[in-house]
mmCIF file of C-alpha atoms and ligand atoms in Angstrom:
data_model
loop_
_atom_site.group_PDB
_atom_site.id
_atom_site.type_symbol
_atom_site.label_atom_id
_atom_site.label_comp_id
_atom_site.label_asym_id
_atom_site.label_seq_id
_atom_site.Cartn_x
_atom_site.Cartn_y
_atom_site.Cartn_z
ATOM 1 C CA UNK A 1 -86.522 -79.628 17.826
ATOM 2 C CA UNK A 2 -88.073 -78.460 14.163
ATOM 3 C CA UNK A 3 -86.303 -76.135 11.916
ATOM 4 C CA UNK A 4 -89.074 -73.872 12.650
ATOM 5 C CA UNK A 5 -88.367 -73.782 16.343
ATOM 6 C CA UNK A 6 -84.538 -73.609 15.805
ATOM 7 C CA UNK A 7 -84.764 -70.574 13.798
ATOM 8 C CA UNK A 8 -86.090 -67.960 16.381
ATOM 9 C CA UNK A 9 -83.427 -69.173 18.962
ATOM 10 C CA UNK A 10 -80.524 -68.716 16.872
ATOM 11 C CA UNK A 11 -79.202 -65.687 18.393
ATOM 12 C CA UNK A 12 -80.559 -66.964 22.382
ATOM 13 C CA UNK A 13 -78.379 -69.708 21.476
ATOM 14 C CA UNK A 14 -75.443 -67.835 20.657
ATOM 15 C CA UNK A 15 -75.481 -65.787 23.390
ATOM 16 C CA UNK A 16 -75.754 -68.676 25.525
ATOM 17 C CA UNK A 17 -79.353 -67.214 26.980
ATOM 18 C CA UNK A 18 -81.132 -70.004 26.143
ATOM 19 C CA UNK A 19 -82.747 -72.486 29.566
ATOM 20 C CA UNK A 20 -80.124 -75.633 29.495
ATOM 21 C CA UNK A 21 -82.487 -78.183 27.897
ATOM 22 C CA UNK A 22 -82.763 -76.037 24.571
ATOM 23 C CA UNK A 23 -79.294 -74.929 24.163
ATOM 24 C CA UNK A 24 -78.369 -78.744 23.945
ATOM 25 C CA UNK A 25 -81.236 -79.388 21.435
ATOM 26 C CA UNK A 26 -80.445 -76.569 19.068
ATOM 27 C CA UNK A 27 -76.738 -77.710 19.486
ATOM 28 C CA UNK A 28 -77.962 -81.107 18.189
ATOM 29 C CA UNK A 29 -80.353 -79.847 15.727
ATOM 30 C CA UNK A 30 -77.725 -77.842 13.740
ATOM 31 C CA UNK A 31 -75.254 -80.782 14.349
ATOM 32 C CA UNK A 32 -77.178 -82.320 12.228
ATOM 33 C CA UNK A 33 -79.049 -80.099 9.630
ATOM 34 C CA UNK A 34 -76.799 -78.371 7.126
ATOM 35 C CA UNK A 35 -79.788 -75.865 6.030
ATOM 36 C CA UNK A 36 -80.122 -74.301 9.834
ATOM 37 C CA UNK A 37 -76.272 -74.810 9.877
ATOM 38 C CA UNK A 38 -75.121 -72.578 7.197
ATOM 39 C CA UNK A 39 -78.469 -69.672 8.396
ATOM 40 C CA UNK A 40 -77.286 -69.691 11.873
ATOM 41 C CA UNK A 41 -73.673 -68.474 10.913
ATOM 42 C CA UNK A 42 -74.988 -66.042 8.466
ATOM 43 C CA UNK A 43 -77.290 -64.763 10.463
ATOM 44 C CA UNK A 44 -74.515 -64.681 13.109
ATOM 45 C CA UNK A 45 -72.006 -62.473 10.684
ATOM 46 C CA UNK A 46 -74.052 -59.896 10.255
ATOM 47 C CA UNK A 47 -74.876 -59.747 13.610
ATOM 48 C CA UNK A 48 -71.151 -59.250 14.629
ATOM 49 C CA UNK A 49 -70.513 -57.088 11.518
ATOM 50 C CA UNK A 50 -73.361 -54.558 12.847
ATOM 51 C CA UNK A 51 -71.846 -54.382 15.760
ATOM 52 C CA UNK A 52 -68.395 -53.865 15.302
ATOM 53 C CA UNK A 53 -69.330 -50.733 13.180
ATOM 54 C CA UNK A 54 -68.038 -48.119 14.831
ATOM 55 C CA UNK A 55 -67.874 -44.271 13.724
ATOM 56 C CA UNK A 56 -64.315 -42.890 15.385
ATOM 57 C CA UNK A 57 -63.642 -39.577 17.414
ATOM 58 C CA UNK A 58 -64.052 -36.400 14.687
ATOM 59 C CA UNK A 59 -61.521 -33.481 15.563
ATOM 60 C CA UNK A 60 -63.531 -30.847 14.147
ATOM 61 C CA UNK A 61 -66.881 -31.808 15.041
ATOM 62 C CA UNK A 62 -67.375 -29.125 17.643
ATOM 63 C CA UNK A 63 -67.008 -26.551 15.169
ATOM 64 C CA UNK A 64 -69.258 -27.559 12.716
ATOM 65 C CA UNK A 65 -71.811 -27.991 15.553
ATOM 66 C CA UNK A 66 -70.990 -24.314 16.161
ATOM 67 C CA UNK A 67 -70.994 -23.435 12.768
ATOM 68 C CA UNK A 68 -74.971 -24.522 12.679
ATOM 69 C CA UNK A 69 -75.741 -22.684 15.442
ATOM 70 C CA UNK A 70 -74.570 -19.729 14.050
ATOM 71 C CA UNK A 71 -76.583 -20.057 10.580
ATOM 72 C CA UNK A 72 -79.921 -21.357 12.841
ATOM 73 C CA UNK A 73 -79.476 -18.160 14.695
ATOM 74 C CA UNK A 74 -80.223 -15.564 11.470
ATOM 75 C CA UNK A 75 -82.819 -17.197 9.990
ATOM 76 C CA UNK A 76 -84.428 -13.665 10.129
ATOM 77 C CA UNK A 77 -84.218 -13.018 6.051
ATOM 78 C CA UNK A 78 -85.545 -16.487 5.128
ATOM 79 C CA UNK A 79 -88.418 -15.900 6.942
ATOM 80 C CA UNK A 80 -89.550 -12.471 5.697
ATOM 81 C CA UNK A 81 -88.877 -14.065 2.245
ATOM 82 C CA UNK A 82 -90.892 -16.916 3.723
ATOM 83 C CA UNK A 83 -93.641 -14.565 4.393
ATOM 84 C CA UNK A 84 -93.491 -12.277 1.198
ATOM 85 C CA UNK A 85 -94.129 -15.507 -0.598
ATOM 86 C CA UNK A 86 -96.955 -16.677 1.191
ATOM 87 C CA UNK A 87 -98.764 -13.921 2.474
ATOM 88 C CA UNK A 88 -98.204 -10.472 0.960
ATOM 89 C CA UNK A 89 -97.716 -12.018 -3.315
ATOM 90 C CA UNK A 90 -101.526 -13.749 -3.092
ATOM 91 C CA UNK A 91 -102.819 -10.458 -1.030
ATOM 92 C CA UNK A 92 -101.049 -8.380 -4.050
ATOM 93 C CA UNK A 93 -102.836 -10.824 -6.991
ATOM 94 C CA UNK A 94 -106.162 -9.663 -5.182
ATOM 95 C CA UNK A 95 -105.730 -5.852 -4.885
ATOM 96 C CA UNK A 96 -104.267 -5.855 -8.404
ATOM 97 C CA UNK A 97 -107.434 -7.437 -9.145
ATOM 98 C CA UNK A 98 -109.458 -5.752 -7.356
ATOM 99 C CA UNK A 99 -108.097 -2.631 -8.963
ATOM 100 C CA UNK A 100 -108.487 -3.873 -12.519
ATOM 101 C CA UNK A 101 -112.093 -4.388 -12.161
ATOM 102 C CA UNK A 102 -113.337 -0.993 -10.612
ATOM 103 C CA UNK A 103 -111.004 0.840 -13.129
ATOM 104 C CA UNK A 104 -113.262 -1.939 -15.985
ATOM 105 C CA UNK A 105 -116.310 -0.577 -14.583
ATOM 106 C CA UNK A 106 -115.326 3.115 -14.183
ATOM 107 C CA UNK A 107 -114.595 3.067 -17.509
ATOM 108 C CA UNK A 108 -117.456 1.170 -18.853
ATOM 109 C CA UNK A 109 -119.676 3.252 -17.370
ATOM 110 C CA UNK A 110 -117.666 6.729 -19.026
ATOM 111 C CA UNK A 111 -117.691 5.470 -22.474
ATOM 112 C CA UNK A 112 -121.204 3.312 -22.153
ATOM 113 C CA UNK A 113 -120.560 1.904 -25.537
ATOM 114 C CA UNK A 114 -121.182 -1.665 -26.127
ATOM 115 C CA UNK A 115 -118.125 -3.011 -28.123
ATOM 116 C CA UNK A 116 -115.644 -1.522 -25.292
ATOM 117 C CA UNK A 117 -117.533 -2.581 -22.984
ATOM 118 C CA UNK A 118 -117.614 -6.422 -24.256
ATOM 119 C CA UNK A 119 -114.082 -5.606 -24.923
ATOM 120 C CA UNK A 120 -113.309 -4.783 -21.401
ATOM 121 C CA UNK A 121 -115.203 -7.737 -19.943
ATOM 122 C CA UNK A 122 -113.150 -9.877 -22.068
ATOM 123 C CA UNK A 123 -110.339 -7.910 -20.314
ATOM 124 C CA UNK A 124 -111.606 -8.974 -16.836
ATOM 125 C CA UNK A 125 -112.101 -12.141 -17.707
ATOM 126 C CA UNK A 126 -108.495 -12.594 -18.619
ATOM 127 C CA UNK A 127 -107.139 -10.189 -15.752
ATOM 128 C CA UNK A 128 -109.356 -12.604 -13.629
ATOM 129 C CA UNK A 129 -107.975 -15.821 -15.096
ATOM 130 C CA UNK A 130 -104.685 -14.449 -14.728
ATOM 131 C CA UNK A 131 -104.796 -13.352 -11.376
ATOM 132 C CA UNK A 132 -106.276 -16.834 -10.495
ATOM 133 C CA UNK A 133 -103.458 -18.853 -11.998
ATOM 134 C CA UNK A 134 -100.707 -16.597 -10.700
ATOM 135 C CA UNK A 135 -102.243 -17.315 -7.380
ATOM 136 C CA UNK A 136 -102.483 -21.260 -7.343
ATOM 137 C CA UNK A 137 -99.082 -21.547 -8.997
ATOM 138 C CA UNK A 138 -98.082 -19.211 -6.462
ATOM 139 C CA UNK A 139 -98.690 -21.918 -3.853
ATOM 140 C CA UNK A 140 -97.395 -24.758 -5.942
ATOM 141 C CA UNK A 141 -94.492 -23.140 -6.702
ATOM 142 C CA UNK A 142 -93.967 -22.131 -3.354
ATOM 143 C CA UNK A 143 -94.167 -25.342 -1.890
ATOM 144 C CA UNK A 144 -92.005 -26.533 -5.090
ATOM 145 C CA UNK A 145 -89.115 -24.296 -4.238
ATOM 146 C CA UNK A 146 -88.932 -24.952 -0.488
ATOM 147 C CA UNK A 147 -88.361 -28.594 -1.570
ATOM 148 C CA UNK A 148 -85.597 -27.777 -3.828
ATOM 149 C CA UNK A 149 -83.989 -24.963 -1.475
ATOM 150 C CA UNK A 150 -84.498 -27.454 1.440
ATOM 151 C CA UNK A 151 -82.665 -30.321 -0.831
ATOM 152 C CA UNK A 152 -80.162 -27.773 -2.063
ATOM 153 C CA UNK A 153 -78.499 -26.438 1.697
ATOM 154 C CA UNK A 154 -78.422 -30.353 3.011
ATOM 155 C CA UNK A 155 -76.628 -31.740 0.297
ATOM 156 C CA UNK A 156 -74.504 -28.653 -0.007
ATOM 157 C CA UNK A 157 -73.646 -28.778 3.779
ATOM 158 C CA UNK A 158 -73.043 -32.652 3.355
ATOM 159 C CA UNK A 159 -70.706 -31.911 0.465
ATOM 160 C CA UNK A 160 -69.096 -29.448 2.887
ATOM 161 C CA UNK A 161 -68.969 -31.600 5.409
ATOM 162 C CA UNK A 162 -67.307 -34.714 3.377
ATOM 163 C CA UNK A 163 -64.750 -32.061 2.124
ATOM 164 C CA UNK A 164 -63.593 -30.999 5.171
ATOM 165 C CA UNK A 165 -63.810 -35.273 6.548
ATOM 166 C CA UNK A 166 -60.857 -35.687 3.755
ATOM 167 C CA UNK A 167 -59.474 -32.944 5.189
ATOM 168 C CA UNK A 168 -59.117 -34.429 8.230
ATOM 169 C CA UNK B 1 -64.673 -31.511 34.232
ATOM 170 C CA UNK B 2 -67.227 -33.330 35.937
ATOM 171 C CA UNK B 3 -70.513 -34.100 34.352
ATOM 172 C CA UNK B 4 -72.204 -31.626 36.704
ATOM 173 C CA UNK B 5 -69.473 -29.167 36.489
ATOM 174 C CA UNK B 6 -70.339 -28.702 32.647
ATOM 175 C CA UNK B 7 -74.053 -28.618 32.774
ATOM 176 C CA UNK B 8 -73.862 -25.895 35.176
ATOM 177 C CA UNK B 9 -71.198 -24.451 32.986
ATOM 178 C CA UNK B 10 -73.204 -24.581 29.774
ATOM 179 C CA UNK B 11 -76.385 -22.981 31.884
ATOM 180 C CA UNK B 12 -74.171 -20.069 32.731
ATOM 181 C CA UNK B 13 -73.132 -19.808 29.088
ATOM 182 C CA UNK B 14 -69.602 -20.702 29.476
ATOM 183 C CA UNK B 15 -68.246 -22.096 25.616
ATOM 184 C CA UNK B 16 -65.863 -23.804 27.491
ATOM 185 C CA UNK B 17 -68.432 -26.130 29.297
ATOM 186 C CA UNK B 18 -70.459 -26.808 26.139
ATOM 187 C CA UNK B 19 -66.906 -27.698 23.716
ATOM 188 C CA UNK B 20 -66.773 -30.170 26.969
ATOM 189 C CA UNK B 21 -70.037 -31.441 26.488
ATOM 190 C CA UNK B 22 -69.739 -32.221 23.002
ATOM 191 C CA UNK B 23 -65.947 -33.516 23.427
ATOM 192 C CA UNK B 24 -66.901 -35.814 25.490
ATOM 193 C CA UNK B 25 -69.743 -37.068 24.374
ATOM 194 C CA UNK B 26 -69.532 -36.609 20.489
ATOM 195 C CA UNK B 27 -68.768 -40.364 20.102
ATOM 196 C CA UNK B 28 -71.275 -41.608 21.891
ATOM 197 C CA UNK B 29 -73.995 -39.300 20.225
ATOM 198 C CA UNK B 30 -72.460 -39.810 16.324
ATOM 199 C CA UNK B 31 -72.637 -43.769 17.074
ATOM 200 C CA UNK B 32 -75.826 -44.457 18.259
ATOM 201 C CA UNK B 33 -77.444 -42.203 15.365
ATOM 202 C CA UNK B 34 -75.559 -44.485 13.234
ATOM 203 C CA UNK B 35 -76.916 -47.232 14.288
ATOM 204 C CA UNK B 36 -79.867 -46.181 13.427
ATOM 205 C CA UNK B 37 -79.406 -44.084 10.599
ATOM 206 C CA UNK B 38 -76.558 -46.990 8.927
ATOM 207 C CA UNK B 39 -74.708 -43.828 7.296
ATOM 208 C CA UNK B 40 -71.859 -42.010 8.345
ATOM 209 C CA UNK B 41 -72.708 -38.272 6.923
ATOM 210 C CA UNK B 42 -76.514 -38.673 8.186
ATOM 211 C CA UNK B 43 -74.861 -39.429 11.438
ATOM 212 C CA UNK B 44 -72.737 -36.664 11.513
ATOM 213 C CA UNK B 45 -75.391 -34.396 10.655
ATOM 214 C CA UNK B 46 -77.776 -35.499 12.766
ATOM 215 C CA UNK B 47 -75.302 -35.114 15.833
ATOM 216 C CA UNK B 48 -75.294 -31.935 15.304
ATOM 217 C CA UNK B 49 -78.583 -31.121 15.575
ATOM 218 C CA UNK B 50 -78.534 -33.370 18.638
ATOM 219 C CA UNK B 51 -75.760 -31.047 20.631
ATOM 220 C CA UNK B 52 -77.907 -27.998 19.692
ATOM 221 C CA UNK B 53 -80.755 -29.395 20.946
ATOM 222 C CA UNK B 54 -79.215 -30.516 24.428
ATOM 223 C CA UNK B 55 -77.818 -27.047 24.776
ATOM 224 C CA UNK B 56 -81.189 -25.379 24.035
ATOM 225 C CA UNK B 57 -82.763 -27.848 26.200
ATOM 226 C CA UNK B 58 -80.030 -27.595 29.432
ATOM 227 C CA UNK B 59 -82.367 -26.314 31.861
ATOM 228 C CA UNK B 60 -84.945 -28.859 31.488
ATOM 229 C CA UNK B 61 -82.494 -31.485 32.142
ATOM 230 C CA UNK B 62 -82.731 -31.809 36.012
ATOM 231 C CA UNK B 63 -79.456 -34.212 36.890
ATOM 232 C CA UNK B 64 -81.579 -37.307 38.012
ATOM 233 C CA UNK B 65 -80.670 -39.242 35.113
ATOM 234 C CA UNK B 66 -77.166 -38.850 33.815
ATOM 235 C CA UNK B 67 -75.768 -36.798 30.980
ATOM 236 C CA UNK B 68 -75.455 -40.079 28.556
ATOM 237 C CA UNK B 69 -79.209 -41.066 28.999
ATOM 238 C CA UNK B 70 -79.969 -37.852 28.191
ATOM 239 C CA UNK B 71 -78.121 -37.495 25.197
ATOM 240 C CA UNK B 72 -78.831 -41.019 24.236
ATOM 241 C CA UNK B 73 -82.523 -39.778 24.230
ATOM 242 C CA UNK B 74 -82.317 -36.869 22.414
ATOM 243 C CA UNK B 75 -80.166 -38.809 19.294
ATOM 244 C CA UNK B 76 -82.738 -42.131 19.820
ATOM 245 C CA UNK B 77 -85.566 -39.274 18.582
ATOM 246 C CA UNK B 78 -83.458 -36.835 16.213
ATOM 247 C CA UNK B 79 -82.683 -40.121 14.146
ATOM 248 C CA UNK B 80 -86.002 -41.454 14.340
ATOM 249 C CA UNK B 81 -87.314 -37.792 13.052
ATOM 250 C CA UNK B 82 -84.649 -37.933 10.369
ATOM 251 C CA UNK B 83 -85.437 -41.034 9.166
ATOM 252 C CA UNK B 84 -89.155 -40.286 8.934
ATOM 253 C CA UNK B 85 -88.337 -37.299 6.765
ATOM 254 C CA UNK B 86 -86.151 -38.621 4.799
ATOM 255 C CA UNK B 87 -89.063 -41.288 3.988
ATOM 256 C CA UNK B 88 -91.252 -38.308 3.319
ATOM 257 C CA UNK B 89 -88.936 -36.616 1.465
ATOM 258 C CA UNK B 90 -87.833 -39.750 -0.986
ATOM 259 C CA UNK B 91 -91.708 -40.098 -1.880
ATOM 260 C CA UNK B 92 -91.138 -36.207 -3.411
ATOM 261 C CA UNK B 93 -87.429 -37.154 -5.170
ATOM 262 C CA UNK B 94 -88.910 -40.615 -6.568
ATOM 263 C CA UNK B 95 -91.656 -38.694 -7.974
ATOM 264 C CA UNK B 96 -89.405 -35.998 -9.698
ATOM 265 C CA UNK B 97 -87.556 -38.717 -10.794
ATOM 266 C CA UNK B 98 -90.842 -40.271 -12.756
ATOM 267 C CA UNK B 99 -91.985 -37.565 -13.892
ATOM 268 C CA UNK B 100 -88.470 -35.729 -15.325
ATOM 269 C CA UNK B 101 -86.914 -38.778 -16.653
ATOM 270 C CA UNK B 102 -90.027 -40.795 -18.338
ATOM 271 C CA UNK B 103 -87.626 -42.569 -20.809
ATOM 272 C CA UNK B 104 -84.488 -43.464 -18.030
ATOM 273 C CA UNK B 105 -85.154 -46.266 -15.245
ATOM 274 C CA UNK B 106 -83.773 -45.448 -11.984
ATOM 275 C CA UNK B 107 -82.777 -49.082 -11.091
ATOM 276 C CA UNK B 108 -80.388 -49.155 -14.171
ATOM 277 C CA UNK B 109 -77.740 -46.999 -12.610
ATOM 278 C CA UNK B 110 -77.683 -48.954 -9.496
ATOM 279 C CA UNK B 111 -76.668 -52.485 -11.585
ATOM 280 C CA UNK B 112 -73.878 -51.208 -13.473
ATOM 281 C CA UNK B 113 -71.181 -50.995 -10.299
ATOM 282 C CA UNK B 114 -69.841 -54.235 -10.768
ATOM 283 C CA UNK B 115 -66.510 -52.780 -10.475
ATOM 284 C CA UNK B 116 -66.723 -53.461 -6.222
ATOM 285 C CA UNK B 117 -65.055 -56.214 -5.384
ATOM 286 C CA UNK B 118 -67.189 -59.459 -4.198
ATOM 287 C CA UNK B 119 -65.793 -60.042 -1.202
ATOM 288 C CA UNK B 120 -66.907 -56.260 -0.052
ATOM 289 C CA UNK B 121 -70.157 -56.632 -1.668
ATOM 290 C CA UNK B 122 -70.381 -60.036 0.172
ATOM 291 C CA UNK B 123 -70.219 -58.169 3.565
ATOM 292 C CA UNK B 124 -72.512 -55.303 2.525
ATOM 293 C CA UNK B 125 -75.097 -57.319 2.039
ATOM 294 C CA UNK B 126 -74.579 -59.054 5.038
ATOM 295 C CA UNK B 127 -74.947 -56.145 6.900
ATOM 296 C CA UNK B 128 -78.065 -54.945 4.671
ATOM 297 C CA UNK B 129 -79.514 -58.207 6.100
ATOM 298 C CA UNK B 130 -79.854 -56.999 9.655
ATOM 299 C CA UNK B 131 -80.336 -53.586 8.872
ATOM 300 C CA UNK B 132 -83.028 -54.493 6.749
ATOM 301 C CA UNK B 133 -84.933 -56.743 9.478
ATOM 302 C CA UNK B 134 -84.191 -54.245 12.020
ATOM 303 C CA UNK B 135 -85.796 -51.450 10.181
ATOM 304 C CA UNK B 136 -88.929 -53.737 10.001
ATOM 305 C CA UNK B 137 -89.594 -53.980 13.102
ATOM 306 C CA UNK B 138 -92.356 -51.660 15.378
ATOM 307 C CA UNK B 139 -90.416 -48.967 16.437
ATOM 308 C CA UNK B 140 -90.382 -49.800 20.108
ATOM 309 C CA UNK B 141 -88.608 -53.020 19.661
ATOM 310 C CA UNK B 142 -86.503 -51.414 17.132
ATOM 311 C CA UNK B 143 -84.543 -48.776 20.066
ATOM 312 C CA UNK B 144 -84.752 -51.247 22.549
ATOM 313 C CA UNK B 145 -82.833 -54.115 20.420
ATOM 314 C CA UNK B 146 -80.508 -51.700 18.853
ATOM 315 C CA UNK B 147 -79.381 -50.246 22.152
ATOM 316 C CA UNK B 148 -79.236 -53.364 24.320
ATOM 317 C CA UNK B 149 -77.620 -55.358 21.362
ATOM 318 C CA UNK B 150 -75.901 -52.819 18.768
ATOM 319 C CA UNK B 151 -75.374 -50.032 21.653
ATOM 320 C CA UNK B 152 -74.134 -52.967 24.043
ATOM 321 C CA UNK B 153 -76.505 -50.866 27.024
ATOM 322 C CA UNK B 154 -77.987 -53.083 30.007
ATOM 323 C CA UNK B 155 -81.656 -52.638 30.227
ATOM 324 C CA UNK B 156 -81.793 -50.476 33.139
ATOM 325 C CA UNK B 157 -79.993 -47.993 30.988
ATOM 326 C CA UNK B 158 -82.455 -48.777 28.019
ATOM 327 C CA UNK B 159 -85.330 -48.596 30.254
ATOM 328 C CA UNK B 160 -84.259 -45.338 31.254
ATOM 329 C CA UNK B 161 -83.871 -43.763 27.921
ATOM 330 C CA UNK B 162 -86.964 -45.251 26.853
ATOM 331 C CA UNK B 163 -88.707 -44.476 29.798
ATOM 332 C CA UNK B 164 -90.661 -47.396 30.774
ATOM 333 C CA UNK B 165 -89.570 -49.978 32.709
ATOM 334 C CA UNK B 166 -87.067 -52.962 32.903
ATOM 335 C CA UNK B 167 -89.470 -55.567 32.783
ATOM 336 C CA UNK B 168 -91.292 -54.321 29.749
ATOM 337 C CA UNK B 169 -87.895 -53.689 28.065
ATOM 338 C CA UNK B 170 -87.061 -57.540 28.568
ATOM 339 C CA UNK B 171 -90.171 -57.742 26.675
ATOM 340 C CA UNK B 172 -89.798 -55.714 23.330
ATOM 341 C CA UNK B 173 -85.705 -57.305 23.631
ATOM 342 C CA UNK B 174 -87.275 -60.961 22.968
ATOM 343 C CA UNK B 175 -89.614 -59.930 20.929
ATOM 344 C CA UNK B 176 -87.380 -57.790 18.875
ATOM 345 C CA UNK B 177 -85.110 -60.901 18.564
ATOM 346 C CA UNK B 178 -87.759 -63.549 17.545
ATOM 347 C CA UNK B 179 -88.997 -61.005 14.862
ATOM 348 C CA UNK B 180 -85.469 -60.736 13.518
ATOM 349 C CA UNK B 181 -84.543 -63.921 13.154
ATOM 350 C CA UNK B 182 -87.615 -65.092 11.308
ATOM 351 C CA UNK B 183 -87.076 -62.375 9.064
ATOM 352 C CA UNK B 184 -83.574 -62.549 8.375
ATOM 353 C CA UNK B 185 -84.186 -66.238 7.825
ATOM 354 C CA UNK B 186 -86.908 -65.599 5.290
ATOM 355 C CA UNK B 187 -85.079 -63.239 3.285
ATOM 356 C CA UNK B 188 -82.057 -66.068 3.308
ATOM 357 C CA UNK B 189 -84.040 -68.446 2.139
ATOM 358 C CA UNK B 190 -85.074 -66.404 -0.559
ATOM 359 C CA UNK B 191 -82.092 -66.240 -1.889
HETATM 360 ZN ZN1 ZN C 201 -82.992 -77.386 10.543
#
């Protein structure tokens, strides 16, 4: 048997699943090559070493589970905050907006002269750029803290949760 | 209290019935998301989420299959969502990590823990070996190894918490294996 053959039949053969005639051949194949040799009983420890892993019984697991299901039940302020963010802030940027111009063209059209007007469109240009920026970095921002806040509580309840395992 | 004793316990909202539940069947749940997750606070956490999730989900488990496939199910797909987040999530860290540290390389920190002795190195990466092939393969053969082989589960039980059948089981099994092996050799070779 080649190398090539031996190596997908390593773990067949040490499990003993293999049909008679190969198990002898890969016996005698890594009787004799040191290369397929030395892979088989690497590939073998960390096979066992995977297996053996195992996490033991946690004595205050059931409260922590608890624990979570109290915090997922009163999610209720995150998610008007939630909202504020997304919806009402941008709907804000656009009635302050809004605002800004008619007052502009109100007042435009009291004083009618031309340097307060230019003035003032210079005014809504800015208000409009503004408004426009606050509102995209809104979004980013948004998205930007959720990432951090989301980051923040796991690694805070992990840090929790080690504290109280050395507790234990 | 008998497995059917503390479903109907937890449907009737008895505490009792669900600190059973989790009692019970806490190792069991925290091990297999190991196995797939390969850390023991991910596991943890995870296993939470897993119990909460059974107990939201108690009526729509209808007692055909038993209370271990279940839960193996459950923790098979609240791992497999973890670690698909946590993928997502390490593009976003890497990223800040770029783009906040442009002078500082990330790998250097990792080199300088020499400090670990060799010996426990040695076995790390032994175990970074298989964990490393088994993450590569499809995800399919990926459960079905790790719970026939890791899990130790015959594959009627796999089968079940798959849920497909015994035959096709056998399949992804061997083809897990072959996949493995060549990889694992590769990477030793590289070396
Ligand atoms: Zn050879």
């Amino acid at each position: 048997m080649k190398c090539k053959k031996v190596h997908t039949r390593l773990l067949s053969f040490y499990e003993g699943t293999l049909p008679q005639g190969e198990m002898e051949q890969v016996k005698r194949h890594l009787d004799q090559c040191e290369t397929c040799r030395q892979l088989y009983h690497q590939i073998l420890a960390s096979w066992k070493m995977a297996g053996e892993e195992r996490i033991p019984y946690q004595p205050f697991f059931y409260t922590r589970v608890r624990q979570r299901m109290a915090n997922q039940s009163r999610p209720a302020g995150s998610r008007v905050r939630h909202l504020a963010r997304t919806a009402i802030q941008p709907a804000l940027f656009f009635v302050v907006l809004g605002l800004g111009i008619t007052i502009g063209i109100q007042l435009g059209k009291g004083i009618g002269s031309q340097q307060t007007a230019q003035v003032e469109n210079q005014q809504n240009e800015y208000l409009e750029a503004y408004a426009e920026n606050q509102f995209w970095n809104g979004f980013q921002l948004e998205s930007l803290e959720q990432e951090l806040f989301f980051a923040d509580t796991t690694s805070l309840t992990r840090s929790l949760n080690k504290q109280e395992d050395s507790h234990e | 209290m008998r497995d059917e004793q503390i479903i109907q316990g937890i449907r009737n909202g008895e505490e009792a019935a669900f600190k059973e539940l989790v009692d019970k069947y806490q190792e069991l749940v925290i091990n297999v998301c190991n196995r797939f997750l390969h850390n023991k606070d991910d596991a943890l956490d995870v296993s939470q989420d897993v119990f909460i999730k059974a107990y939201h989900s108690i009526d729509r488990f209808r007692g055909q299959s038993r209370i271990s496939t279940w839960l193996y199910r459950i923790a098979v797909n609240e791992s497999l969502n973890y670690l698909r987040d946590r993928k997502r999530k390490n593009i976003f860290s890497s990223l800040d990590v770029l783009f906040s540290n442009p002078g500082s390389d990330p790998l250097e920190k990792v080199e300088d823990n020499d400090d670990i002795a060799p010996a426990k190195m040695e076995r790390q990466e032994q175990k970074d070996l298989l964990y490393r092939a088994i993450e590569s393969l499809p995800k399919k053969q990926r459960v079905a190894l790790t719970l026939n082989k890791l899990e130790e589960l015959p594959y009627k039980e796999v089968a079940e918490i798959m849920d497909i059948t015994v035959s096709e089981t056998g399949v992804l099994i061997n083809r897990a294996k072959k996949a493995l092996q060549k990889k694992m050799v590769a990477e030793l070779k590289k070396n």
